[in-house]
Tab-separated table of N, CA and C in Angstrom:
chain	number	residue	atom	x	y	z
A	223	UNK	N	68.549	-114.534	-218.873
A	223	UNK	CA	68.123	-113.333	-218.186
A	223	UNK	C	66.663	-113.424	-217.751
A	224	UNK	N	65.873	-114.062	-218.637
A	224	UNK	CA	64.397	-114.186	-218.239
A	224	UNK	C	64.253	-115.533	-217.085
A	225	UNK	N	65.030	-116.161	-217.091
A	225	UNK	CA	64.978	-117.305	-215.611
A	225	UNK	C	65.678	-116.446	-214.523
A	226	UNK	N	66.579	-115.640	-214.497
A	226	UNK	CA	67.104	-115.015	-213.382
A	226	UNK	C	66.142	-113.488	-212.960
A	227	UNK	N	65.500	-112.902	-213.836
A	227	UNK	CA	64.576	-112.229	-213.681
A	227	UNK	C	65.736	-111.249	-213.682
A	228	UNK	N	66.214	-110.867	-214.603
A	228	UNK	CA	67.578	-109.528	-214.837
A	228	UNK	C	67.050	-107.961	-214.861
A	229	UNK	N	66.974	-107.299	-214.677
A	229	UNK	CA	66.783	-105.788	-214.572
A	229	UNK	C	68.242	-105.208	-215.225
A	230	UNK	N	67.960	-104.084	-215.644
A	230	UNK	CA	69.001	-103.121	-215.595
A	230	UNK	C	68.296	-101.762	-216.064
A	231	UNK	N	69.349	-100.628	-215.519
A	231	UNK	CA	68.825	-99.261	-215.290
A	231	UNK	C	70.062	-98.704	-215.901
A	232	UNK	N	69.813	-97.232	-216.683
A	232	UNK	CA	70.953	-96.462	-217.024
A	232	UNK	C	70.591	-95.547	-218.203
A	233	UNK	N	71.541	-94.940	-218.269
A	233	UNK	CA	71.143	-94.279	-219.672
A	233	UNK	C	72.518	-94.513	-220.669
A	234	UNK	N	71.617	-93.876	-221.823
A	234	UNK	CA	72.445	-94.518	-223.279
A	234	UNK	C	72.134	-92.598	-223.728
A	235	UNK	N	73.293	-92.537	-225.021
A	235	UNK	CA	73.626	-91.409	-225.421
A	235	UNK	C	72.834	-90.901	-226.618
A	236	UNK	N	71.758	-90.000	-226.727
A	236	UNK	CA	70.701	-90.380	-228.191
A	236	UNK	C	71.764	-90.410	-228.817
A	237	UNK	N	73.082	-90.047	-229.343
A	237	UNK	CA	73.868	-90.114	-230.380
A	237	UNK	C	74.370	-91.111	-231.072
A	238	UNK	N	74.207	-92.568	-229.517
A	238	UNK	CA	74.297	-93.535	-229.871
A	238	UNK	C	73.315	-94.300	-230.976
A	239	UNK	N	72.301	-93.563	-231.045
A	239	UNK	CA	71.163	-94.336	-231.912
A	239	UNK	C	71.036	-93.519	-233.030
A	240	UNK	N	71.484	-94.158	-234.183
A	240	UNK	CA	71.788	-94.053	-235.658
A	240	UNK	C	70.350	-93.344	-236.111
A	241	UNK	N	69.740	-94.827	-235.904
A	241	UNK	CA	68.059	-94.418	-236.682
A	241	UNK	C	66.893	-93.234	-236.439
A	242	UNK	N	67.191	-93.909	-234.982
A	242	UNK	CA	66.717	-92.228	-234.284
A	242	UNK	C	66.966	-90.814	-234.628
A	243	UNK	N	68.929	-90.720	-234.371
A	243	UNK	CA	69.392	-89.559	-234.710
A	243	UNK	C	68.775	-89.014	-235.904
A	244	UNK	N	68.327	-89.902	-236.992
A	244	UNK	CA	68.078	-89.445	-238.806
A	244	UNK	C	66.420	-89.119	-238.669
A	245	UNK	N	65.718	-89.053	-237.342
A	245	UNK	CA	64.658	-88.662	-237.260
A	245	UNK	C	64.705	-87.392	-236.543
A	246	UNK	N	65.783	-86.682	-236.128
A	246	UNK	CA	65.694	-85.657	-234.790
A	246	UNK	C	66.262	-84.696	-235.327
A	247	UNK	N	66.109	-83.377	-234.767
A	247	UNK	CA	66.637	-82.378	-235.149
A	247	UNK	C	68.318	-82.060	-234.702
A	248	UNK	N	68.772	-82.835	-233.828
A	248	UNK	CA	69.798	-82.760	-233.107
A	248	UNK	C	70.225	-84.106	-232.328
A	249	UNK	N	71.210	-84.187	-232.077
A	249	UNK	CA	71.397	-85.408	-230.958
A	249	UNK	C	72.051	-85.486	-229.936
A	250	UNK	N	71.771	-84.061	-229.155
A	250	UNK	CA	71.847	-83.835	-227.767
A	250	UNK	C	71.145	-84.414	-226.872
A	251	UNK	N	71.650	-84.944	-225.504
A	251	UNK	CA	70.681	-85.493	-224.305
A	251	UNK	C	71.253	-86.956	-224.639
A	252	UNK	N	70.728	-87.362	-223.176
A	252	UNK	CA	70.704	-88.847	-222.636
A	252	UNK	C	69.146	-89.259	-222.273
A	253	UNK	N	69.146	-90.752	-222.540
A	253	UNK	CA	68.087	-91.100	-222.728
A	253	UNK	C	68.240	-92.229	-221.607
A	254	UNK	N	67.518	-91.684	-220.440
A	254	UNK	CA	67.046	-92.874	-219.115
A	254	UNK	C	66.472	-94.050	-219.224
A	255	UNK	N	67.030	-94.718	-219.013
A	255	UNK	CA	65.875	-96.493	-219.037
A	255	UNK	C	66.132	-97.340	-218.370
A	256	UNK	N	64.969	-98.522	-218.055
A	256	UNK	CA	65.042	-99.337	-217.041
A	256	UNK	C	64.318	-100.706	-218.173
A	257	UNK	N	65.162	-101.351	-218.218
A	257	UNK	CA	64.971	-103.406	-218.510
A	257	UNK	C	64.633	-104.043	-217.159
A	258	UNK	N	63.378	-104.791	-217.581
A	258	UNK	CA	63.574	-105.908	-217.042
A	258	UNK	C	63.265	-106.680	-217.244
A	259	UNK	N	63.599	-108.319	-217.322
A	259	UNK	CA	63.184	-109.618	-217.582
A	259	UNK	C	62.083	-110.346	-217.045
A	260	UNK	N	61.440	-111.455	-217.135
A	260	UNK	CA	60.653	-112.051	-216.521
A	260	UNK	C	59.781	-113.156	-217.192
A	261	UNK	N	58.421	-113.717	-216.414
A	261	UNK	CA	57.694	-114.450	-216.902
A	261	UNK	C	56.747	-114.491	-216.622
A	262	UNK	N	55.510	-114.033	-217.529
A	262	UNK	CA	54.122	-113.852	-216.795
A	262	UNK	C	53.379	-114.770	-216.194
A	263	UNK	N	51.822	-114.644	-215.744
A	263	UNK	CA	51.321	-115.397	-214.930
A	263	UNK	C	50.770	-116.790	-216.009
A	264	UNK	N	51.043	-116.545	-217.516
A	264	UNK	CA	51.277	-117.786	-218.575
A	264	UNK	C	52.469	-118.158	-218.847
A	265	UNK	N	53.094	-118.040	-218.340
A	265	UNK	CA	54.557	-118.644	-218.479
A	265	UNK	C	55.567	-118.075	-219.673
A	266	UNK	N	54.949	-117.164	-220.206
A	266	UNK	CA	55.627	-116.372	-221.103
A	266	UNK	C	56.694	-115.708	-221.255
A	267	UNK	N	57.902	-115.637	-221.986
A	267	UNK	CA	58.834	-114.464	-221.628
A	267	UNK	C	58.445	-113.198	-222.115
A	268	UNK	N	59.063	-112.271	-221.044
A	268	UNK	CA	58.996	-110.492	-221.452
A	268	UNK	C	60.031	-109.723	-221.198
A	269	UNK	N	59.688	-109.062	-221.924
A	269	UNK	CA	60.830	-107.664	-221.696
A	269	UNK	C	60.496	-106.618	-221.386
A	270	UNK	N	59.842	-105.803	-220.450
A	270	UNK	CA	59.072	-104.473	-219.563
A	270	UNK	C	60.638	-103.764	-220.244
A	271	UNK	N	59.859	-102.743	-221.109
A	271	UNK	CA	60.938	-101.342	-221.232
A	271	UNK	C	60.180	-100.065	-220.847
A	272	UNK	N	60.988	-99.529	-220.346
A	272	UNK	CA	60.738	-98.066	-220.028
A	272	UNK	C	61.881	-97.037	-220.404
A	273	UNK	N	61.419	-95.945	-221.188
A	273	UNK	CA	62.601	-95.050	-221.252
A	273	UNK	C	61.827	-93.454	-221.541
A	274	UNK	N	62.524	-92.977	-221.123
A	274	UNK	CA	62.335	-91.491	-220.855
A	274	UNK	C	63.570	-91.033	-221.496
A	275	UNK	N	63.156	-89.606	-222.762
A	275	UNK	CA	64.446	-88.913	-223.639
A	275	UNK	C	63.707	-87.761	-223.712
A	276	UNK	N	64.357	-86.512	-223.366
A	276	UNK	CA	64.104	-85.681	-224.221
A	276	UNK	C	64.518	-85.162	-225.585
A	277	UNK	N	63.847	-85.242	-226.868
A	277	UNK	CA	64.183	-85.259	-228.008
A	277	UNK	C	64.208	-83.701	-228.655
A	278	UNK	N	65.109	-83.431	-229.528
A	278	UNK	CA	64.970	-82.383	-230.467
A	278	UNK	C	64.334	-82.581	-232.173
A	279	UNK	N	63.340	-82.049	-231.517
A	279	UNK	CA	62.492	-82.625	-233.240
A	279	UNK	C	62.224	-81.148	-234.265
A	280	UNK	N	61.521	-80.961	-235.163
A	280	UNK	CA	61.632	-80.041	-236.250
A	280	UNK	C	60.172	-79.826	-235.884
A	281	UNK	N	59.234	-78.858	-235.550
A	281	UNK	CA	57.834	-78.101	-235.826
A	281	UNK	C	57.736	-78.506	-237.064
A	282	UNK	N	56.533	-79.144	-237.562
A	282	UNK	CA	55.953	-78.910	-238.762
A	282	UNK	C	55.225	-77.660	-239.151
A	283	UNK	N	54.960	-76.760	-237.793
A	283	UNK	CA	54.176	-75.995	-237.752
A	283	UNK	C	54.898	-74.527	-238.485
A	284	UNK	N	55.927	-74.469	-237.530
A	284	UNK	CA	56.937	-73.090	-237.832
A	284	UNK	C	58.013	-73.710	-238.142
A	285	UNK	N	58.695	-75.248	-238.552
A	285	UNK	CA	59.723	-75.518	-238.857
A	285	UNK	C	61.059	-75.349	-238.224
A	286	UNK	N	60.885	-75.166	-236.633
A	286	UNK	CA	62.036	-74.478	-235.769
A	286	UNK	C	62.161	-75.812	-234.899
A	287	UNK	N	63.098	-76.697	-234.438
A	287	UNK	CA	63.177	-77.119	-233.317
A	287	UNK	C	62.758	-76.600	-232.485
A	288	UNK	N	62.390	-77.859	-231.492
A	288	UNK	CA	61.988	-77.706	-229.920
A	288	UNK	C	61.980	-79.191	-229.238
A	289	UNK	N	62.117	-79.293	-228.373
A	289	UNK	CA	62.344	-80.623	-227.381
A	289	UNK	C	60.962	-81.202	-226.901
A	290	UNK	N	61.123	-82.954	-227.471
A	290	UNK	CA	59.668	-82.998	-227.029
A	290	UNK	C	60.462	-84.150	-226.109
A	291	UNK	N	59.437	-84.515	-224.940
A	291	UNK	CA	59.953	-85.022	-224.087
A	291	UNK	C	59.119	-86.213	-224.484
A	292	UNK	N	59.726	-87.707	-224.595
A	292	UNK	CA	59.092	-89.118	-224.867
A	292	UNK	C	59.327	-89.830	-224.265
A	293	UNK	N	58.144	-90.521	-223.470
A	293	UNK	CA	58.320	-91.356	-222.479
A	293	UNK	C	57.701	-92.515	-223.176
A	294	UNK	N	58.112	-94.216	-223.228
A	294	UNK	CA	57.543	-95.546	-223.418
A	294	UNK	C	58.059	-96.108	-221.821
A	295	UNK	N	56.543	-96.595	-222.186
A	295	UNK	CA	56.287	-97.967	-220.869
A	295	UNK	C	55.908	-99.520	-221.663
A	296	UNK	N	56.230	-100.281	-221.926
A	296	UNK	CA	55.704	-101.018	-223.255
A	296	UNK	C	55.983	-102.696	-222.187
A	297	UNK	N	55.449	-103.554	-222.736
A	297	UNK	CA	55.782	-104.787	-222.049
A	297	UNK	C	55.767	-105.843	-223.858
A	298	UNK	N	57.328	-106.292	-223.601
A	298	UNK	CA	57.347	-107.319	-225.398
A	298	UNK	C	57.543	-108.335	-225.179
A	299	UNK	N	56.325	-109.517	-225.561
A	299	UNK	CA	56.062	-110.353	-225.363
A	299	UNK	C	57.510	-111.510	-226.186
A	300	UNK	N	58.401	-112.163	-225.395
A	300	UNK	CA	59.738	-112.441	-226.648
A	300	UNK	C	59.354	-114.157	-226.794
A	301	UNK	N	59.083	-114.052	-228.026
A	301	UNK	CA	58.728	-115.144	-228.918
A	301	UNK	C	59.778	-115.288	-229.564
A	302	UNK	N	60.057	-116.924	-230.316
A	302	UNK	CA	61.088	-117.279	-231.219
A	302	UNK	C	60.230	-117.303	-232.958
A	303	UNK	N	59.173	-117.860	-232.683
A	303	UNK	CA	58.379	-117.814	-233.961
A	303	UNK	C	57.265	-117.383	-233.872
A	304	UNK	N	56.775	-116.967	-235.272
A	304	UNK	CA	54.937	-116.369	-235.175
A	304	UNK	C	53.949	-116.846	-235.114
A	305	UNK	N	54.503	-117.895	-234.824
A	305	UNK	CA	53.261	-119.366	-234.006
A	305	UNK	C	53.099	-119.238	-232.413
A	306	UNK	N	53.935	-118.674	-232.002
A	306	UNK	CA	53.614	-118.383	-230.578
A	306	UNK	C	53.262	-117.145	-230.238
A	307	UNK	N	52.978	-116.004	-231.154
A	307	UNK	CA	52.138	-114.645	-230.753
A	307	UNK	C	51.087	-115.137	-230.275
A	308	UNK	N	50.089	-116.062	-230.736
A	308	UNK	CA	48.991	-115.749	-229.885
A	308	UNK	C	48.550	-116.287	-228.601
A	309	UNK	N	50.310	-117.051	-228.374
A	309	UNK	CA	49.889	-117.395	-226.638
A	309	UNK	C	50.510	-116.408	-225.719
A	310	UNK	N	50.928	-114.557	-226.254
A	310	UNK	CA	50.663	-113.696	-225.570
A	310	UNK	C	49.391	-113.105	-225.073
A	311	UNK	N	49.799	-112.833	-223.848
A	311	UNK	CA	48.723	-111.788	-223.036
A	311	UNK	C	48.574	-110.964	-223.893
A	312	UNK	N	46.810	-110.179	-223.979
A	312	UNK	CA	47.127	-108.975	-225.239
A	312	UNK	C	47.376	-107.727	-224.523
A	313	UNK	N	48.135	-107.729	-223.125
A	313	UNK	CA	48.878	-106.431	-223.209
A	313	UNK	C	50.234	-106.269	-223.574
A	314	UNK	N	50.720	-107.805	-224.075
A	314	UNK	CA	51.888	-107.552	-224.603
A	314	UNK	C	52.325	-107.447	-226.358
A	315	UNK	N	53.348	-106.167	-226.515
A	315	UNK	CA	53.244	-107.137	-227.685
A	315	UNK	C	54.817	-108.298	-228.284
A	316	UNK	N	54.761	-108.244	-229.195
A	316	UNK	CA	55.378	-109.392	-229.611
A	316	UNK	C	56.801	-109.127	-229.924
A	317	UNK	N	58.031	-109.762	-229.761
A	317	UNK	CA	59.123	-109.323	-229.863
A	317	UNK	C	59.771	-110.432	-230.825
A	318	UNK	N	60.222	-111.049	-231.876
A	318	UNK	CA	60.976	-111.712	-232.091
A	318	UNK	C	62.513	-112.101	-231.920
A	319	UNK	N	62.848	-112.829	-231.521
A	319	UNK	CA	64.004	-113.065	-230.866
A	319	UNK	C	64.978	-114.313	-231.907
A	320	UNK	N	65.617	-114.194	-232.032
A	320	UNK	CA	66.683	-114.699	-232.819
A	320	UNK	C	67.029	-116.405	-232.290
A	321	UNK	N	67.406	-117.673	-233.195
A	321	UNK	CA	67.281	-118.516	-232.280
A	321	UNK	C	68.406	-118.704	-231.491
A	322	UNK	N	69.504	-117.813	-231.497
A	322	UNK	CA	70.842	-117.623	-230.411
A	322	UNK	C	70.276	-116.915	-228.908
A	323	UNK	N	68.838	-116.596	-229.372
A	323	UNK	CA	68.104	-115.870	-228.123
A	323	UNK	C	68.732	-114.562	-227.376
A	324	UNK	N	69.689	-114.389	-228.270
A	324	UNK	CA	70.585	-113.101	-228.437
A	324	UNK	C	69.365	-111.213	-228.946
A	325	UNK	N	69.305	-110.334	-228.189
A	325	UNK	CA	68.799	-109.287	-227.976
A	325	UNK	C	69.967	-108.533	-228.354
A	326	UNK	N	69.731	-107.526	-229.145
A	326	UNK	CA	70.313	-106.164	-228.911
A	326	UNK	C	69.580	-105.499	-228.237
A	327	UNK	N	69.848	-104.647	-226.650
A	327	UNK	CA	68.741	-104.051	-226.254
A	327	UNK	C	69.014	-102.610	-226.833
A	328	UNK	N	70.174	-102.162	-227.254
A	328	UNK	CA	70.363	-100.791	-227.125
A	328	UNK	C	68.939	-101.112	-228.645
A	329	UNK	N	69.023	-101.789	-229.940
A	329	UNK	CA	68.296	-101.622	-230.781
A	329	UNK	C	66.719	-101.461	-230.428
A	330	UNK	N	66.708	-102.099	-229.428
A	330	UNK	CA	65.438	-102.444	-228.741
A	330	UNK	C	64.332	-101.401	-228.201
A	331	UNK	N	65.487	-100.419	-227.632
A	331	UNK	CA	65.056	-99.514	-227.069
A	331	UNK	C	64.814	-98.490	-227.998
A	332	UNK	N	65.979	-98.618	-228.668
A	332	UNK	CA	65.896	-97.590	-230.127
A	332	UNK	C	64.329	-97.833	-231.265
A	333	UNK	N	64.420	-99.034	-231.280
A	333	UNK	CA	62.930	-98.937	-231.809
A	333	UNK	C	61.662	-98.685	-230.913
A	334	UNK	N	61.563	-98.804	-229.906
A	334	UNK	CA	60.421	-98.298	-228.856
A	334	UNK	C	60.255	-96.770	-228.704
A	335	UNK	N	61.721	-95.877	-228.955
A	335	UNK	CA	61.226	-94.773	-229.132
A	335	UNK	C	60.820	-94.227	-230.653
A	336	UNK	N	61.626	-94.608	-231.596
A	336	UNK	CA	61.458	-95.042	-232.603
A	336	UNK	C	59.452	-94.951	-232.967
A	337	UNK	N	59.212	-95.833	-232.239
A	337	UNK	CA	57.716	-95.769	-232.801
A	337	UNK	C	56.796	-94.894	-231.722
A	338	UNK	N	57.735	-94.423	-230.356
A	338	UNK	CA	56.547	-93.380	-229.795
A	338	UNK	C	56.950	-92.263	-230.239
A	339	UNK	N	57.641	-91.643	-231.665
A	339	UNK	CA	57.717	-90.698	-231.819
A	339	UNK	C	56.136	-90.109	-232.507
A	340	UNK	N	55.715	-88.626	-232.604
A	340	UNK	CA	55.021	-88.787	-233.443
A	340	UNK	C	55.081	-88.612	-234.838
A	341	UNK	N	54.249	-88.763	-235.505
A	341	UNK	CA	54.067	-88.931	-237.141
A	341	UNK	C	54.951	-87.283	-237.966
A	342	UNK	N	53.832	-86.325	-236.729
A	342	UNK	CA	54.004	-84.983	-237.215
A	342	UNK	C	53.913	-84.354	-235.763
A	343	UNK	N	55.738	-83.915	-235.729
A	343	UNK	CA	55.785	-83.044	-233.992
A	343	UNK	C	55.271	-81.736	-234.681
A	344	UNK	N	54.669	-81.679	-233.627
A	344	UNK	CA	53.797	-79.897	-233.562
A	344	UNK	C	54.245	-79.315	-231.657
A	345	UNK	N	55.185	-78.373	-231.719
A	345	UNK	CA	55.321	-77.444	-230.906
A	345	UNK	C	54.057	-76.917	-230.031
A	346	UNK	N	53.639	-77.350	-229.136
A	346	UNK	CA	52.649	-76.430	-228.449
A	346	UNK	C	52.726	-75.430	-228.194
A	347	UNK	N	53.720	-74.586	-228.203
A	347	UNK	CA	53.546	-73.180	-227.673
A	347	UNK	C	54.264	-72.728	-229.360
A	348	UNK	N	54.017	-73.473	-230.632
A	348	UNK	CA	54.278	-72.491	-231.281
A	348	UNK	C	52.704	-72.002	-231.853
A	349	UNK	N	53.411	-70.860	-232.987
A	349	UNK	CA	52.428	-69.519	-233.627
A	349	UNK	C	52.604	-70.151	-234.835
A	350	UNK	N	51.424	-69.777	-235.774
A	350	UNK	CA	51.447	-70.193	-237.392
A	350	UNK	C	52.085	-68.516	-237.457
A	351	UNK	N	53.109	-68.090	-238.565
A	351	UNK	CA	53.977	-66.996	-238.774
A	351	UNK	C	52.558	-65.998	-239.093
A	352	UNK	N	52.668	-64.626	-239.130
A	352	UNK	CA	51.504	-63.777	-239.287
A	352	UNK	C	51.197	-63.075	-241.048
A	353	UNK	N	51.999	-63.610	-241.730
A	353	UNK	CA	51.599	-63.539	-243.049
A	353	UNK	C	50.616	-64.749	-243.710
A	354	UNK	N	50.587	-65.914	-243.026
A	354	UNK	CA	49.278	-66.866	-243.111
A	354	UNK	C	47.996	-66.526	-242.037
A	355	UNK	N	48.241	-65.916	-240.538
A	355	UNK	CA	46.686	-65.485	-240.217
A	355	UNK	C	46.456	-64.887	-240.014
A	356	UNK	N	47.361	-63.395	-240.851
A	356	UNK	CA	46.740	-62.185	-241.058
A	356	UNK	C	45.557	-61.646	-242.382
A	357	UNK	N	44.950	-61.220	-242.157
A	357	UNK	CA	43.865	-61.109	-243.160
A	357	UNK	C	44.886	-60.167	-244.873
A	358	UNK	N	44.459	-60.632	-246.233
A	358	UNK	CA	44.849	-60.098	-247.371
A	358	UNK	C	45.242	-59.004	-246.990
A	359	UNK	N	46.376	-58.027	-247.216
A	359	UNK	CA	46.661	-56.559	-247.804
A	359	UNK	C	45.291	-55.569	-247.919
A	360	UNK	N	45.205	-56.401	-249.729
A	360	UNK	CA	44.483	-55.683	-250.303
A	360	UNK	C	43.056	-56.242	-250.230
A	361	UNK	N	42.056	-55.863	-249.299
A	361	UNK	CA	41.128	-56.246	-249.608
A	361	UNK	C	40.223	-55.228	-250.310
A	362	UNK	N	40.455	-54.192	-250.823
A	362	UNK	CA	39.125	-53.810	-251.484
A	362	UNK	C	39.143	-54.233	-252.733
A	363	UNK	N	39.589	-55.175	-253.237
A	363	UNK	CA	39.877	-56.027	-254.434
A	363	UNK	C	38.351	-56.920	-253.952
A	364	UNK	N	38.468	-57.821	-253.295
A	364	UNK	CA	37.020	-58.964	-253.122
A	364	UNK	C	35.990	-57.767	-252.581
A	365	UNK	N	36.329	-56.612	-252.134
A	365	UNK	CA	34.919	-55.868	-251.524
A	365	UNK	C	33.661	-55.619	-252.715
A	366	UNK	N	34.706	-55.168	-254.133
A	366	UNK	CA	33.858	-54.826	-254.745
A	366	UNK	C	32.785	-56.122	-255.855
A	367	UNK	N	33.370	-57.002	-255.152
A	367	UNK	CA	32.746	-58.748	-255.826
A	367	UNK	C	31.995	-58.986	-254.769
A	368	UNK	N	30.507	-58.928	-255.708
A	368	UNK	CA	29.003	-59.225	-255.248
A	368	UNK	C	28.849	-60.652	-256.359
A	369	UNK	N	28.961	-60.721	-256.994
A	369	UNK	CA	29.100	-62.087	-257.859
A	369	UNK	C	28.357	-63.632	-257.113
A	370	UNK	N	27.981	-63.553	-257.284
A	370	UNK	CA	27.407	-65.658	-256.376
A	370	UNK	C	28.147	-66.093	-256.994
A	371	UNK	N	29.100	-67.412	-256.730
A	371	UNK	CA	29.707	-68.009	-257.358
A	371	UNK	C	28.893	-69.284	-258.031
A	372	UNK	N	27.685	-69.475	-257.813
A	372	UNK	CA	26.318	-70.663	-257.851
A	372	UNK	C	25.723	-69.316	-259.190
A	373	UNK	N	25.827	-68.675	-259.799
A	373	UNK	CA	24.865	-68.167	-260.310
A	373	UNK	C	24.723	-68.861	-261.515
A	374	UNK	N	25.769	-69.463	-262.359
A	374	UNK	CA	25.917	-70.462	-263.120
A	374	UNK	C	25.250	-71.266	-263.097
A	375	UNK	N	25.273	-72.126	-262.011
A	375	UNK	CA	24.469	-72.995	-261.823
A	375	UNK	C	22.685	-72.583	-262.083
A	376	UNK	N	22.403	-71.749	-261.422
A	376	UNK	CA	21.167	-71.269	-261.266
A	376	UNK	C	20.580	-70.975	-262.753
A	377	UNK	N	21.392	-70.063	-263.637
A	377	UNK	CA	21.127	-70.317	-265.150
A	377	UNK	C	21.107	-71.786	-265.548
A	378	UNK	N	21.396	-72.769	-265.204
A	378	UNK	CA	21.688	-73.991	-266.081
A	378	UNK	C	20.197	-74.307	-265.848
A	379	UNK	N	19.552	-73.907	-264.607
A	379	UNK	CA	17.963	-74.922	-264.067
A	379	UNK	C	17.081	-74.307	-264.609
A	380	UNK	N	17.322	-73.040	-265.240
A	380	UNK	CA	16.483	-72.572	-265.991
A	380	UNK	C	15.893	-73.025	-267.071
């Protein structure tokens, strides 16, 4: 595929992806992508992935689903051993390839989104709930505490 310079375009089902799915809140949607093969201006093989999904992930914030939309553009540099990473370009990175030179791409792709997920999805348009940034009930409880909490201290230098 990398001497014929192979492309392919399509989408795959997030449901299809196991690992993914056990990261998402749901596994609704199709996930767009475009392969293609080649060889850089070092003679290198690559694999240019691109894929676009919109995902259902969990708020850490308010804990509610919401859809984050993840796009990778990535270029993987496909090496057989880890003696040849460093005769990649460093905009690529490194792919190991099996010596049947056999790819799973659906896995492929699955790990590229896989790692542009983030750590901790946070909802942009969500609210922290209003019992955390509403001010205490009862505040004339601390009104009547004049106390320094340093006054301790201040006796000790004495």
């Amino acid at each position: 595929m990398v001497t014929a310079r192979r492309s392919f375009v399509g989408t795959l089902p997030v449901a299809s992806m196991p690992r993914l799915c056990g990261m998402l809140a749901g596994s609704d949607g199709e996930i767009g992508f475009e392969l293609e093969f080649g060889r850089d201006e070092l003679g290198m093989a690559y694999l240019d992935v691109r894929a676009d999904a919109p995902l259902s992930v969990t708020c850490q914030r308010s804990l509610e689903p919401f859809v984050l939309p993840v796009s990778v553009c990535n270029r993987l540099g496909l090496i057989r051993s880890e003696r040849e990473e460093s005769g990649l370009s460093p905009d690529c990175e490194p792919l190991l390839v099996e010596d049947d030179g056999k790819l799973m791409l659906v896995e492929v792709i699955e790990d590229e989104l896989l790692l542009a997920l983030p750590l901790v999805p946070v909802n942009p348009d969500s609210q922290l709930p209003e019992e955390v940034t509403s001010p205490p009930a009862d505040e004339s409880a601390d009104e009547g505490r004049t106390d320094n909490p340093f006054a301790v201290l201040r006796e000790l230098k004495k």
